[in-house]
CSV table of C-alpha atoms in Angstrom, one decimal:
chain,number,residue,atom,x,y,z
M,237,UNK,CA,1.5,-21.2,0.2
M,238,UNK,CA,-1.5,-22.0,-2.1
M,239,UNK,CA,-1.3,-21.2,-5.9
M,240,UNK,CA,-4.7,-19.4,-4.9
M,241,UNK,CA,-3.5,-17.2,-2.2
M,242,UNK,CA,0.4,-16.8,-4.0
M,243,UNK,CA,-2.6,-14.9,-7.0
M,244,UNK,CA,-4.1,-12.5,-4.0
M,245,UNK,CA,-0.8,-11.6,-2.7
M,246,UNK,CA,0.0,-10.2,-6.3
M,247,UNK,CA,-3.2,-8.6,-6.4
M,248,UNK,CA,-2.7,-6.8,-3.5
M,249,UNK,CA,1.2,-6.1,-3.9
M,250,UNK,CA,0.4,-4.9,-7.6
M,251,UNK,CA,-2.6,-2.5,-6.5
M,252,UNK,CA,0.0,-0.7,-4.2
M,253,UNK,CA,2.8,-0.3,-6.4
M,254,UNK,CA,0.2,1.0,-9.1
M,255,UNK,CA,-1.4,3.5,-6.3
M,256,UNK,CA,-4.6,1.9,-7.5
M,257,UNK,CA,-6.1,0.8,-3.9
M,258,UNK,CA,-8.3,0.7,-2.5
M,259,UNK,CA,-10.3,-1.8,-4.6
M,260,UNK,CA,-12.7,-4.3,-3.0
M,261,UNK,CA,-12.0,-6.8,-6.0
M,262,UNK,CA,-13.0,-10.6,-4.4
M,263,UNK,CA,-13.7,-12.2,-7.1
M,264,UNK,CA,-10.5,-14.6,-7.7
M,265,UNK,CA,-10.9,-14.6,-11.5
M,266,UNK,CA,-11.0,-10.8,-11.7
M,267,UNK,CA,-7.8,-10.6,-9.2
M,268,UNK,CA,-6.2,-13.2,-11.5
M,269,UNK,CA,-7.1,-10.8,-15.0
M,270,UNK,CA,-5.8,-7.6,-12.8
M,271,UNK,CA,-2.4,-9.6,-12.1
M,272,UNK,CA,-1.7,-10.6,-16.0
M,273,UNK,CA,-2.5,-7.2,-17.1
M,274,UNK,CA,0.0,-5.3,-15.1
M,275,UNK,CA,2.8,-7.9,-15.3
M,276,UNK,CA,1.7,-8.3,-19.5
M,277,UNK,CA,2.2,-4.0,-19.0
M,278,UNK,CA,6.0,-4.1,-17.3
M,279,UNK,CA,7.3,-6.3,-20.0
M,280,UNK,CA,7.3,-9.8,-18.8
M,281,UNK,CA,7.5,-12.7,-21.8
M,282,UNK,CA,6.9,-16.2,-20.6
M,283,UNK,CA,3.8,-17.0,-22.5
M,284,UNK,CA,3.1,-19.9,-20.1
M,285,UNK,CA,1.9,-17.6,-17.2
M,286,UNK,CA,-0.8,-15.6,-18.9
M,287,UNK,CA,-2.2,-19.3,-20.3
M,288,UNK,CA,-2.7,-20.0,-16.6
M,289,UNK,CA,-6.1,-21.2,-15.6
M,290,UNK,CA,-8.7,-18.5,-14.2
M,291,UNK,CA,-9.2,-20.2,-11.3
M,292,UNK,CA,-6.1,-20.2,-9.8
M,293,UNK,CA,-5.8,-24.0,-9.3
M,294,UNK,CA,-2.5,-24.3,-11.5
M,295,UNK,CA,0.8,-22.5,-12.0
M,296,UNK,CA,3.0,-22.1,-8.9
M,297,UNK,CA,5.8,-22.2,-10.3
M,298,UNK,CA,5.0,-19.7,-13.3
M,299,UNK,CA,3.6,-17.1,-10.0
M,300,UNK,CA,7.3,-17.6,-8.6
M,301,UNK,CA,8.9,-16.9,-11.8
M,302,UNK,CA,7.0,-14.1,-12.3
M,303,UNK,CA,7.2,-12.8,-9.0
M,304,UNK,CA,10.9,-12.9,-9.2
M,305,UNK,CA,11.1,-11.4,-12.0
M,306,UNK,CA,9.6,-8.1,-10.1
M,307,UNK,CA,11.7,-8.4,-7.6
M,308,UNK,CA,14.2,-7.5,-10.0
M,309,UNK,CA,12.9,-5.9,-13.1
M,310,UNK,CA,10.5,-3.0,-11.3
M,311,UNK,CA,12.1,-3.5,-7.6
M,312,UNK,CA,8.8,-3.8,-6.0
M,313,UNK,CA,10.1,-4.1,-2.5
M,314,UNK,CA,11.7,-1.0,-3.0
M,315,UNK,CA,8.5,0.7,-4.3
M,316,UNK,CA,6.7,-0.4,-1.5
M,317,UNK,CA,9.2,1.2,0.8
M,318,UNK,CA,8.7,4.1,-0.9
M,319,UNK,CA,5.4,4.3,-0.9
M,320,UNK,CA,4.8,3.6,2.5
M,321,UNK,CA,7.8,6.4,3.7
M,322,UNK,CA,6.3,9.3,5.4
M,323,UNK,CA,6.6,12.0,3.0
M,324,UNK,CA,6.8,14.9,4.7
M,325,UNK,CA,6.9,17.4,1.5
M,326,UNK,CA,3.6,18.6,-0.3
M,327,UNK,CA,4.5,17.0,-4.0
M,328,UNK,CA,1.7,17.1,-6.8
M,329,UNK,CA,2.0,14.5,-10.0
M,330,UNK,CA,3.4,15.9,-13.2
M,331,UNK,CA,3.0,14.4,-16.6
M,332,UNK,CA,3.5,16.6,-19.8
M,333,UNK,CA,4.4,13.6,-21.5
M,334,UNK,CA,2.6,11.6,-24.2
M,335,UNK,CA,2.5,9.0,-26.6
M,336,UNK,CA,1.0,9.1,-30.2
M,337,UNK,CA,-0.7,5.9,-31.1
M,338,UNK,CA,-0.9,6.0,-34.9
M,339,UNK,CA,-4.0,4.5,-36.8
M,340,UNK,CA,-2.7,1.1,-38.6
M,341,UNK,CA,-3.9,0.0,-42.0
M,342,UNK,CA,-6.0,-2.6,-40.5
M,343,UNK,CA,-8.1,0.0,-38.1
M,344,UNK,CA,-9.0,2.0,-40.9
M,345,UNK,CA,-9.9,-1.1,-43.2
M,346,UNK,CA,-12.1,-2.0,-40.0
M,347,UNK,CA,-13.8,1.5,-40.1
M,348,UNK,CA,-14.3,1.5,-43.8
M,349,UNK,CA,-16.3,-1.7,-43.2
M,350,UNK,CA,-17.9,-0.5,-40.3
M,351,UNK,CA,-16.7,-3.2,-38.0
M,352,UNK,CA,-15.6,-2.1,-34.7
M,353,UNK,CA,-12.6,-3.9,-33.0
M,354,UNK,CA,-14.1,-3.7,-29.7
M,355,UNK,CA,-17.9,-4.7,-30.8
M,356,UNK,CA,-19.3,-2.5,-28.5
M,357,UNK,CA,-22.7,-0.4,-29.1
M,358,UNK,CA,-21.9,3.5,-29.5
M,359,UNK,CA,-24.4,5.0,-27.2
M,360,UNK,CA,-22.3,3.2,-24.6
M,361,UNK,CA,-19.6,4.5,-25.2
M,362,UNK,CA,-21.0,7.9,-25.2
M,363,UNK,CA,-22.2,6.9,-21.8
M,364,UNK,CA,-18.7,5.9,-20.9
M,365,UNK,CA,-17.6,8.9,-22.3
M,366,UNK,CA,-20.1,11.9,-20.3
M,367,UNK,CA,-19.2,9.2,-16.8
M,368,UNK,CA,-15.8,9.9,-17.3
M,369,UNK,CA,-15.8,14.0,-17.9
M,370,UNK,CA,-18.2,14.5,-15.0
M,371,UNK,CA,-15.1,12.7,-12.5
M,372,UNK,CA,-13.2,14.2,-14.9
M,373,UNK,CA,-14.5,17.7,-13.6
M,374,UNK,CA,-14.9,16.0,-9.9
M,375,UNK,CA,-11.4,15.9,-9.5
M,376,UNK,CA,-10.5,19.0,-10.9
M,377,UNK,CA,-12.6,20.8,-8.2
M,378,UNK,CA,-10.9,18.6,-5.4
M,379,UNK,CA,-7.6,19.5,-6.9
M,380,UNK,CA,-8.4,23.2,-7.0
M,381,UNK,CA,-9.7,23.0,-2.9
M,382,UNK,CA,-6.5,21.3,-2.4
M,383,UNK,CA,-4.2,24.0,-4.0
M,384,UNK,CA,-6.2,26.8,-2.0
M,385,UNK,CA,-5.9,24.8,1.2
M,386,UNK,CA,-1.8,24.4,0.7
M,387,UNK,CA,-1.8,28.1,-0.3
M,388,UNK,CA,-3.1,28.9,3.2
M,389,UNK,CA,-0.8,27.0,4.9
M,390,UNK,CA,2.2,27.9,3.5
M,391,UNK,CA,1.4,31.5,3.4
M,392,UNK,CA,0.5,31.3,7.3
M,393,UNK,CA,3.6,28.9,8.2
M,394,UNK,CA,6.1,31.6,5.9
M,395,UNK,CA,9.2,31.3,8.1
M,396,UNK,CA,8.8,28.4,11.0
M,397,UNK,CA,10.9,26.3,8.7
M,398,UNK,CA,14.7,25.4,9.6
M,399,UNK,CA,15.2,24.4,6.2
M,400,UNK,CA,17.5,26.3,3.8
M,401,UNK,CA,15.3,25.7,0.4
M,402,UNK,CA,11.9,26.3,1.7
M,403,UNK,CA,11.2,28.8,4.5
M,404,UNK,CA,7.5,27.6,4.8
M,405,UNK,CA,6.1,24.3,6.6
M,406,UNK,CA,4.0,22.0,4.5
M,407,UNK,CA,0.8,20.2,5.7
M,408,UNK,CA,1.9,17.1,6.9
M,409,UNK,CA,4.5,19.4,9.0
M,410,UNK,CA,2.0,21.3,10.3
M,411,UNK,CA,-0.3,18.1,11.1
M,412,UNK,CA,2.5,16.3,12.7
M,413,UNK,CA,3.1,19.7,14.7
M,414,UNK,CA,-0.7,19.4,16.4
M,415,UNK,CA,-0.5,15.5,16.8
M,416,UNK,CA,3.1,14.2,17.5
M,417,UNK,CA,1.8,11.0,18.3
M,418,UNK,CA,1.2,10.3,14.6
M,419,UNK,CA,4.7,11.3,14.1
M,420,UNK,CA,6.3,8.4,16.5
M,421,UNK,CA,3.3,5.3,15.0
M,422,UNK,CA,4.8,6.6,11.7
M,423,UNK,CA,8.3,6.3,12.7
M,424,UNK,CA,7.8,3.0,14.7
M,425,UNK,CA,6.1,1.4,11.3
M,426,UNK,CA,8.7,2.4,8.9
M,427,UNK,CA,10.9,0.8,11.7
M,428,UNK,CA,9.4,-2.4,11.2
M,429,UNK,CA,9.1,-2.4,7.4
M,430,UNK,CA,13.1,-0.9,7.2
M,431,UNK,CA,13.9,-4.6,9.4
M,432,UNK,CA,11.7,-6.5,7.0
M,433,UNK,CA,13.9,-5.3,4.6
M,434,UNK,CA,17.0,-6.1,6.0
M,435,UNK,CA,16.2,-9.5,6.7
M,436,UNK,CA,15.1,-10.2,3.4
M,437,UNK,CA,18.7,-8.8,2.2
M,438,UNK,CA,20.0,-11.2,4.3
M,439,UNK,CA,18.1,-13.7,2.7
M,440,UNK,CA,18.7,-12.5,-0.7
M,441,UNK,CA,22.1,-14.5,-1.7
M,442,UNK,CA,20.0,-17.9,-0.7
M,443,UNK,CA,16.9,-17.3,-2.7
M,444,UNK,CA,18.6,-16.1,-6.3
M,445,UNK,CA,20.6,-19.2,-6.6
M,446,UNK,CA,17.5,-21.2,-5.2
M,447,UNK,CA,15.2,-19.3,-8.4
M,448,UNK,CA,17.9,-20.1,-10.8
M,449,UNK,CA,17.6,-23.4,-10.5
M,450,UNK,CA,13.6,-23.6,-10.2
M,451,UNK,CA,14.4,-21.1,-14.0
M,452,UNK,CA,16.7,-24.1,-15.3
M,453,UNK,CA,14.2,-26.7,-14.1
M,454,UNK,CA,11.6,-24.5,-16.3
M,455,UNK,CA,13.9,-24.3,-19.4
M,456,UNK,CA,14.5,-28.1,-19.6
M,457,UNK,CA,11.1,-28.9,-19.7
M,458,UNK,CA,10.1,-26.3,-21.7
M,459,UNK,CA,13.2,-27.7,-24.3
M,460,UNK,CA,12.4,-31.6,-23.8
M,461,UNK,CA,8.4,-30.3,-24.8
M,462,UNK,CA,10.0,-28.5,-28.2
M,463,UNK,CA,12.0,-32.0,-28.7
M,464,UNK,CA,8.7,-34.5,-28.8
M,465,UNK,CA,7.3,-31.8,-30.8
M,466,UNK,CA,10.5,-31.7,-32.9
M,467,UNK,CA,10.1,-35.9,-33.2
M,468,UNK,CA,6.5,-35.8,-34.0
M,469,UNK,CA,6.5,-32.9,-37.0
M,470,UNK,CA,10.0,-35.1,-38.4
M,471,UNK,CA,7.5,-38.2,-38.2
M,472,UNK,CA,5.2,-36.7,-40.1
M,473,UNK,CA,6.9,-35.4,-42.5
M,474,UNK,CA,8.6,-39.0,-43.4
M,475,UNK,CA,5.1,-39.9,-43.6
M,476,UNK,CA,4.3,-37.5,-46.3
M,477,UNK,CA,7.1,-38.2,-48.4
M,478,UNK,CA,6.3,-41.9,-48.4
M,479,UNK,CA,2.9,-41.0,-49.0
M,480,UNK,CA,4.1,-38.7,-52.5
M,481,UNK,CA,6.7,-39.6,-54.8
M,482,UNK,CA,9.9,-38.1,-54.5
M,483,UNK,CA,11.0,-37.9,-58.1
M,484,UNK,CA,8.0,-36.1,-58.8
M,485,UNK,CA,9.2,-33.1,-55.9
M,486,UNK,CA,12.5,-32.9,-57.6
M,487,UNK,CA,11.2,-32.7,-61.0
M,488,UNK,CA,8.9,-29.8,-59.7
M,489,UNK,CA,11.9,-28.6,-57.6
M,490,UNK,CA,14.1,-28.1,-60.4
M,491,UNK,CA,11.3,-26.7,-62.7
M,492,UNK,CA,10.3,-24.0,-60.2
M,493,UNK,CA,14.4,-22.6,-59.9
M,494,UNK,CA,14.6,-22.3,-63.6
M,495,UNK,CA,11.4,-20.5,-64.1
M,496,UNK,CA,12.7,-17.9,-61.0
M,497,UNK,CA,16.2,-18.1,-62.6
M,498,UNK,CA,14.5,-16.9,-66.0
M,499,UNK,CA,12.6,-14.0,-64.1
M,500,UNK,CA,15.9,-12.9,-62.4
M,501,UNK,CA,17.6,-12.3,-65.5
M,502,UNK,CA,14.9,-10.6,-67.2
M,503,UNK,CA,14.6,-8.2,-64.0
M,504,UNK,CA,18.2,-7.4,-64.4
M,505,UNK,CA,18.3,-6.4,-68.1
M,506,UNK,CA,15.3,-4.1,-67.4
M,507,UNK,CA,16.9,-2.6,-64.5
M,508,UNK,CA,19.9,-1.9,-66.6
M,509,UNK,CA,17.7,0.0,-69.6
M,510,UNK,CA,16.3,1.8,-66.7
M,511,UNK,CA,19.7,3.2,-65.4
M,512,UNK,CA,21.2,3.9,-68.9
M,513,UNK,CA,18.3,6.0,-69.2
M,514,UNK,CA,18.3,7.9,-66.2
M,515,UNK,CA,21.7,8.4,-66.3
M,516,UNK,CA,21.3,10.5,-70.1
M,517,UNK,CA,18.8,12.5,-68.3
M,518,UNK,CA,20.8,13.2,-65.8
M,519,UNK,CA,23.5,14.3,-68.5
M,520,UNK,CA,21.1,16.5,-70.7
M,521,UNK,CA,20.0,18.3,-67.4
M,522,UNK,CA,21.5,22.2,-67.7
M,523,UNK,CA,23.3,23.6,-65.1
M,524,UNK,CA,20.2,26.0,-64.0
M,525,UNK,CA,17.9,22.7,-63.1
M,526,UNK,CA,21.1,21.3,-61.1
M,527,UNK,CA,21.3,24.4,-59.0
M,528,UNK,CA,17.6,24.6,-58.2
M,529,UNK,CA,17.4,20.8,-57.3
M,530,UNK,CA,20.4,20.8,-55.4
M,531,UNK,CA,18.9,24.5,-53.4
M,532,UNK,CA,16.1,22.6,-53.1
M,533,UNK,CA,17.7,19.6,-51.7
M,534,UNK,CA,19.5,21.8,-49.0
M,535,UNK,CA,16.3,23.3,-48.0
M,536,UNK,CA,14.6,20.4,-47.6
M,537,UNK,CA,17.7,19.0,-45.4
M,538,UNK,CA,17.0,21.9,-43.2
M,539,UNK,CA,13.8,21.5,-42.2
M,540,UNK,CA,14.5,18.2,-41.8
M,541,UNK,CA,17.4,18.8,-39.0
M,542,UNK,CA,15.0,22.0,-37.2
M,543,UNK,CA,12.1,19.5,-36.9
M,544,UNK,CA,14.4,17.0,-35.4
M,545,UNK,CA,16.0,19.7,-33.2
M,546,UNK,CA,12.1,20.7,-31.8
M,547,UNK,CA,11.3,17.4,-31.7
M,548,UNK,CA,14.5,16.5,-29.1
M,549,UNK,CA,13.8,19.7,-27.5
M,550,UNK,CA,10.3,19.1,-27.1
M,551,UNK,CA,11.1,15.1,-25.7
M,552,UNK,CA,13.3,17.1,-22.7
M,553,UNK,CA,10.5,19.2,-21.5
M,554,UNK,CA,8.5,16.7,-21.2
M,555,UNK,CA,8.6,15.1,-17.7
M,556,UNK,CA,6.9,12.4,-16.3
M,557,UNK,CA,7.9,13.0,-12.3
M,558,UNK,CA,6.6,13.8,-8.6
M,559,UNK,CA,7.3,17.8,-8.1
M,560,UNK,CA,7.3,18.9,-4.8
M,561,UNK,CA,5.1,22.0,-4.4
M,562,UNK,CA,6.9,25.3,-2.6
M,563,UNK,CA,5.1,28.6,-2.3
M,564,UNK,CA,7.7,31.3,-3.9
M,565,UNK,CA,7.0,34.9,-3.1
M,566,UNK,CA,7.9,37.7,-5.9
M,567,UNK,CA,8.9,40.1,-3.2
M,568,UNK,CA,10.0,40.4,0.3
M,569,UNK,CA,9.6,43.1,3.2
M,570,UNK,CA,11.5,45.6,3.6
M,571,UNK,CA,14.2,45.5,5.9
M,572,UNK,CA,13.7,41.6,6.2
M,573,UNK,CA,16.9,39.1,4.6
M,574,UNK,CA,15.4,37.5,1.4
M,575,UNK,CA,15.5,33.8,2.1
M,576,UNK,CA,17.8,31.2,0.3
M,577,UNK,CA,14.8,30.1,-1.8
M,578,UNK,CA,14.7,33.1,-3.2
M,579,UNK,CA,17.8,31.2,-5.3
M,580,UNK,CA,17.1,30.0,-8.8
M,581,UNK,CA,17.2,26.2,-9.3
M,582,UNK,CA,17.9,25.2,-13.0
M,583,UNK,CA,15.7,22.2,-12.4
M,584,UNK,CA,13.0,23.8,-10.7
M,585,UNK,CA,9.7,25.0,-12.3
M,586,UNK,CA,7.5,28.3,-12.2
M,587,UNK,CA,3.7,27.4,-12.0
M,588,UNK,CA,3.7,29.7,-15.3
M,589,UNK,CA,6.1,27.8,-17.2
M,590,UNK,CA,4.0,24.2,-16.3
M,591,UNK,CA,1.1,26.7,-17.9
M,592,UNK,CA,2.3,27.3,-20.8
M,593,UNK,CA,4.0,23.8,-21.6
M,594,UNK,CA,0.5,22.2,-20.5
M,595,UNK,CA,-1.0,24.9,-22.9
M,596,UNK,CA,1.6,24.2,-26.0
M,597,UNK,CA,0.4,20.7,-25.9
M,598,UNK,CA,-3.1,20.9,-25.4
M,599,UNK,CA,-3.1,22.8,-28.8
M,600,UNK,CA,-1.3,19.9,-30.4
M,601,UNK,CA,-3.5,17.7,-29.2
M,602,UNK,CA,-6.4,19.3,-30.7
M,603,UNK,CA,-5.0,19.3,-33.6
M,604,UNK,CA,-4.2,16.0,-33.5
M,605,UNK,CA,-8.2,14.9,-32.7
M,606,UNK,CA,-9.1,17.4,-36.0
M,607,UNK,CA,-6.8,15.4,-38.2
M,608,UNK,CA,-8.2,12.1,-36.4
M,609,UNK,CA,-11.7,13.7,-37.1
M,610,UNK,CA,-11.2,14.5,-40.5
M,611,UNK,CA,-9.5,10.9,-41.1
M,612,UNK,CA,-13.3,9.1,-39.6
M,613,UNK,CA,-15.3,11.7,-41.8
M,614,UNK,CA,-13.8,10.4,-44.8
M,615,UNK,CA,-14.2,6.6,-43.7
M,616,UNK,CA,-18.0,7.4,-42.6
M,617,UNK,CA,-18.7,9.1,-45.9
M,618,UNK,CA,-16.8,6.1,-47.7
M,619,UNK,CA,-19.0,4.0,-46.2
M,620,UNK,CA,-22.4,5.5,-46.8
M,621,UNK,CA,-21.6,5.8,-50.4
M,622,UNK,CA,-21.8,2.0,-50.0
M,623,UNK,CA,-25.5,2.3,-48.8
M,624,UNK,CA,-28.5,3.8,-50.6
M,625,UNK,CA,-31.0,6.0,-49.1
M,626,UNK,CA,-29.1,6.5,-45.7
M,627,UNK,CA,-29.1,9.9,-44.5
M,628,UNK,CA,-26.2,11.1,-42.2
M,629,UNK,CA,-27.7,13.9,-39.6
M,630,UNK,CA,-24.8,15.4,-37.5
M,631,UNK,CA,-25.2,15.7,-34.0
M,632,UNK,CA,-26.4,18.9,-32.5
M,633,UNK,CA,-23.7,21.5,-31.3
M,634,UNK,CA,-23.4,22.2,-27.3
């Protein structure tokens, strides 16, 4: 196989596992960027790959390695089985789960100097930005058609189902029920890709010992390149200490370690006034000051432990998962034999309760954009008390 068409395979092997396709990406070089971006994402740390030329001349060996290393790391054959399975139930994506990236030091030294790290102009990105709520907004209405449409069907299929948690069908169910020949192409498929599989297990206890080798073949060169660099920087050096005098190094060695010597012991006769003094304040405290500091040391202890205690308990609501979606009625008719769904499920979840978690966090995030706010007003007006005669007009409220 060609390094070129070892990059496409990625490309197209990564877009499935990633649920990003389709994409009609031909261009080689942008296949190639895709590919380092989501292997860079899942963690993988041989520098050598992502230094790989754009157009995908060089670097079969580094696309094995790295290809291998999915194999294993994310199991992508696995993923891909997955993915193409027939799911039969209705499942929706949930994600009340978040990450907090905090501002560094350097960002807001960039801001204060009006440099942005991107360099991009902002009316773009306010164009970016109205692009993304009005698809934003797009999918919310498809998602909201979708909802009403499952509503339907499991209200009209309530109890043609033969199975004992949900006594509704779901719509591929009902699809598969008008067209069973999709049903057997789907079966006959997953046939093929299940002996695909097998045969690469097969296969399996050949190829790791095979990669291990083509891994110890990329260490030794990788250690025989750090060697002649190892040689070359020791040459060098020998060089420069013909080049100076080495009585004059020593001389300025041993001058150096007397004068940090010196500093040393001055630090530690400072350090001990220091403590002698604290310590006869401590002493001359009364007992009145002791008991407020040490109430006030408790209190602060507590809040400390409840904010870690909402802090765990807010990590274990938060899910990151496929749900399946099941229509749950609040009542039953009369005379009728309530079905087993009716049975609670500690791991299941109310469309309420999603509500009101989604709900809880949206408020934090708001209040996390007014503190971010706040934190850019201050840098803005920072910066235009740098410039004279600038006039800062807000933007008009929608």
């Amino acid at each position: 196989m060609k390094t070129a068409e070892f990059w496409k395979l990625l490309h197209w092997l990564l877009r499935l596992v990633n649920e990003d396709w389709p994409c009609e990406v031909t261009d080689l070089s942008e296949q190639i960027e895709y590919v380092k971006a989501a292997v860079c994402y899942y963690g993988y740390g041989f520098m050598d790959f992502y230094q790989l030329p754009a157009d995908g001349t060089l670097g079969s060996r580094e696309l094995l390695l790295a290809f291998s290393w999915l194999l294993q790391r994310i199991h992508l054959l696995e993923q891909l089985l997955n993915l193409h399975r027939l799911h039969v139930e209705d499942q929706a994506s949930l994600c009340t789960c978040r990450q907090t990236i905090p501002i560094s030091s350097t960002e807001r030294l960039d801001i204060q100097d009006g440099r942005h790290p991107v360099g991009m102009d902002v009316r773009y990105l306010q164009f970016l930005q109205g692009k993304l709520l009005f698809r934003w907004r797009s999918l919310y209405s498809v998602q909201q058609e979708r909802c009403s449409a499952l509503y339907k069907i499991h209200l009209y299929t309530r109890g043609c189902s033969s199975s004992r948690s949900f006594d509704h069908l779901s719509a591929t169910e009902t699809l598969l029920i008008q067209d069973p020949k999709q049903y057997t192409e789907h079966l006959e498929r997953e046939n093929m890709q299940l002996e695909a599989y097998l045969e690469w297990k097969q296969l399996e206890s050949l190829y790791w010992p095979w990669m291990q080798s083509v891994l110890s073949a990329k260490l030794q060169d990788t250690q025989e390149l750090l060697n002649v660099n190892a040689v070359s920087v020791t040459d060098y050096s020998l060089e420069q200490r013909r080049n100076f005098g080495e009585s004059d190094i020593f001389r300025e060695t041993d001058k150096l370690s007397g004068e940090l010597l010196k500093l040393q012991s001055e630090l530690q006769d400072r350090r001990t006034v220091k403590d002698e003094k604290i310590k006869d304040q401590e002493q001359g405290m009364g007992d009145l000051a002791g008991q407020h500091q040490v109430l006030f040391l408790t209190q602060h202890d507590l809040e400390q432990k409840l904010a870690a205690l909402q802090a765990r308990v807010n990590q274990k609501r938060r899910r990151h998962c496929r749900v399946r979606l099941a229509l749950k009625a609040n009542s039953t008719p009369v005379g009728t034999k309530p079905p087993s769904v009716q049975q609670h499920n500690s791991e299941s979840l109310t469309a309420l309760e999603v509500i009101t978690q989604l709900k809880d966090e949206a408020v934090a995030l708001k209040k996390e954009l007014q503190e971010l706010q706040q934190l850019s007003k201050e840098a803005l007006g920072e910066a235009l008390e740098k410039l004279d005669g600038v006039i800062c007009i807000p933007p008009m409220q929608r």
